[in-house]
């Protein structure tokens, strides 16, 4: 029998599971742990050498089917029913294989914990009371947590209060999403007097298409922002970004006329630099996500978790629908959560540039947005605190088995 199974349902959830796993390994390296990436390939587990098990959801929507009928139709055609049936059967077969399960995400890993009939704790990183009743915790989720979950670790104090009132055993211990954002202090060659606008194109397959849209928006800045030569638009690129392939796509997009590739090819840090006749620059950075955030006065995001991390650091966010699964319906849902921490702009160059200009010209509004974002995302330190709590519950269960 293995000690712990981590079951997580999405890229961001896998990353959070990985952070908690790191802290568990530091505190108790002898633990026998496996991972179940329920949606996607589970790169966060592979990067840590964690063995993975279980059926995976590799459907077109990447887990967002319930937000958009068109995505649901694609998933149904690709085998939605069979995928979830295999996961349910697999969860039931896991009974007796693990001493504890750590569920990370939402109803899907909660259901896996229930079906496995194994003591489980839940890291509630996907939902929040800030979403309101439509996209917050449902009555079913609360009942399952109340009846079956040993302990729940919600992402913010407001949600902890809501779950406690529903009878769920929970503790707010910080938000793992806010861990690991300290940065290196690398200014990426940007001067102190220059204004940085962070650009988050996401980490999914549509990331490079989103980058082209955001560069087009940067090109619209001179129509909205005085002294555009001081602007530095900085991408936090995904690890798979290929500067040479992107340069080829960049050269065929008529919206980007005027921009030129000034440099490309480094493997880390600034891997590509674009220049505009108005003096603006676009920098593409790899392996510097926290540094990009901490340099930015405003962030424009077509991402998921990264957008939330930006508001958690108090950075005003312009959120834009992506060209992929995180489109308009997804962004409208996220705006219920963001509230005053973000503004919504259409995926159109002047709309994005105008939104950025409005924020740069309004420090008072930016200060209010910073307060709202920090309130929603909570405190760092959650990964280690939750790891300690998991070990406490694990040891309690072990002591109970010994006594029996």
CSV table of C-alpha atoms in Angstrom, one decimal, residues 8-15 18 35-53 56-58:
chain,number,residue,atom,x,y,z
A,8,UNK,CA,-5.6,16.9,-9.4
A,9,UNK,CA,-7.7,18.1,-12.3
A,10,UNK,CA,-5.9,20.6,-14.4
A,11,UNK,CA,-2.6,22.3,-15.2
A,12,UNK,CA,-2.8,24.8,-12.4
A,13,UNK,CA,-4.0,22.2,-10.0
A,14,UNK,CA,-1.0,20.0,-10.9
A,15,UNK,CA,1.3,22.9,-10.2
A,18,UNK,CA,3.6,19.9,-7.0
A,35,UNK,CA,0.0,11.3,-8.6
A,36,UNK,CA,-3.2,11.2,-10.7
A,37,UNK,CA,-3.3,14.1,-13.2
A,38,UNK,CA,-7.0,13.8,-14.0
A,39,UNK,CA,-6.9,16.4,-16.8
A,40,UNK,CA,-3.9,16.8,-19.1
A,41,UNK,CA,-0.5,15.2,-19.2
A,42,UNK,CA,0.7,15.8,-15.6
A,43,UNK,CA,3.9,17.6,-16.4
A,44,UNK,CA,4.3,18.9,-12.8
A,45,UNK,CA,4.4,15.3,-11.6
A,46,UNK,CA,6.8,14.2,-14.3
A,47,UNK,CA,9.2,17.0,-13.5
A,48,UNK,CA,9.4,15.7,-10.0
A,49,UNK,CA,9.8,12.1,-10.9
A,50,UNK,CA,6.4,11.2,-9.3
A,51,UNK,CA,4.8,8.1,-10.7
A,52,UNK,CA,1.4,8.7,-12.2
A,53,UNK,CA,-1.7,6.5,-12.3
A,56,UNK,CA,-6.8,11.0,-17.9
A,57,UNK,CA,-9.1,13.6,-19.4
A,58,UNK,CA,-7.4,14.6,-22.7
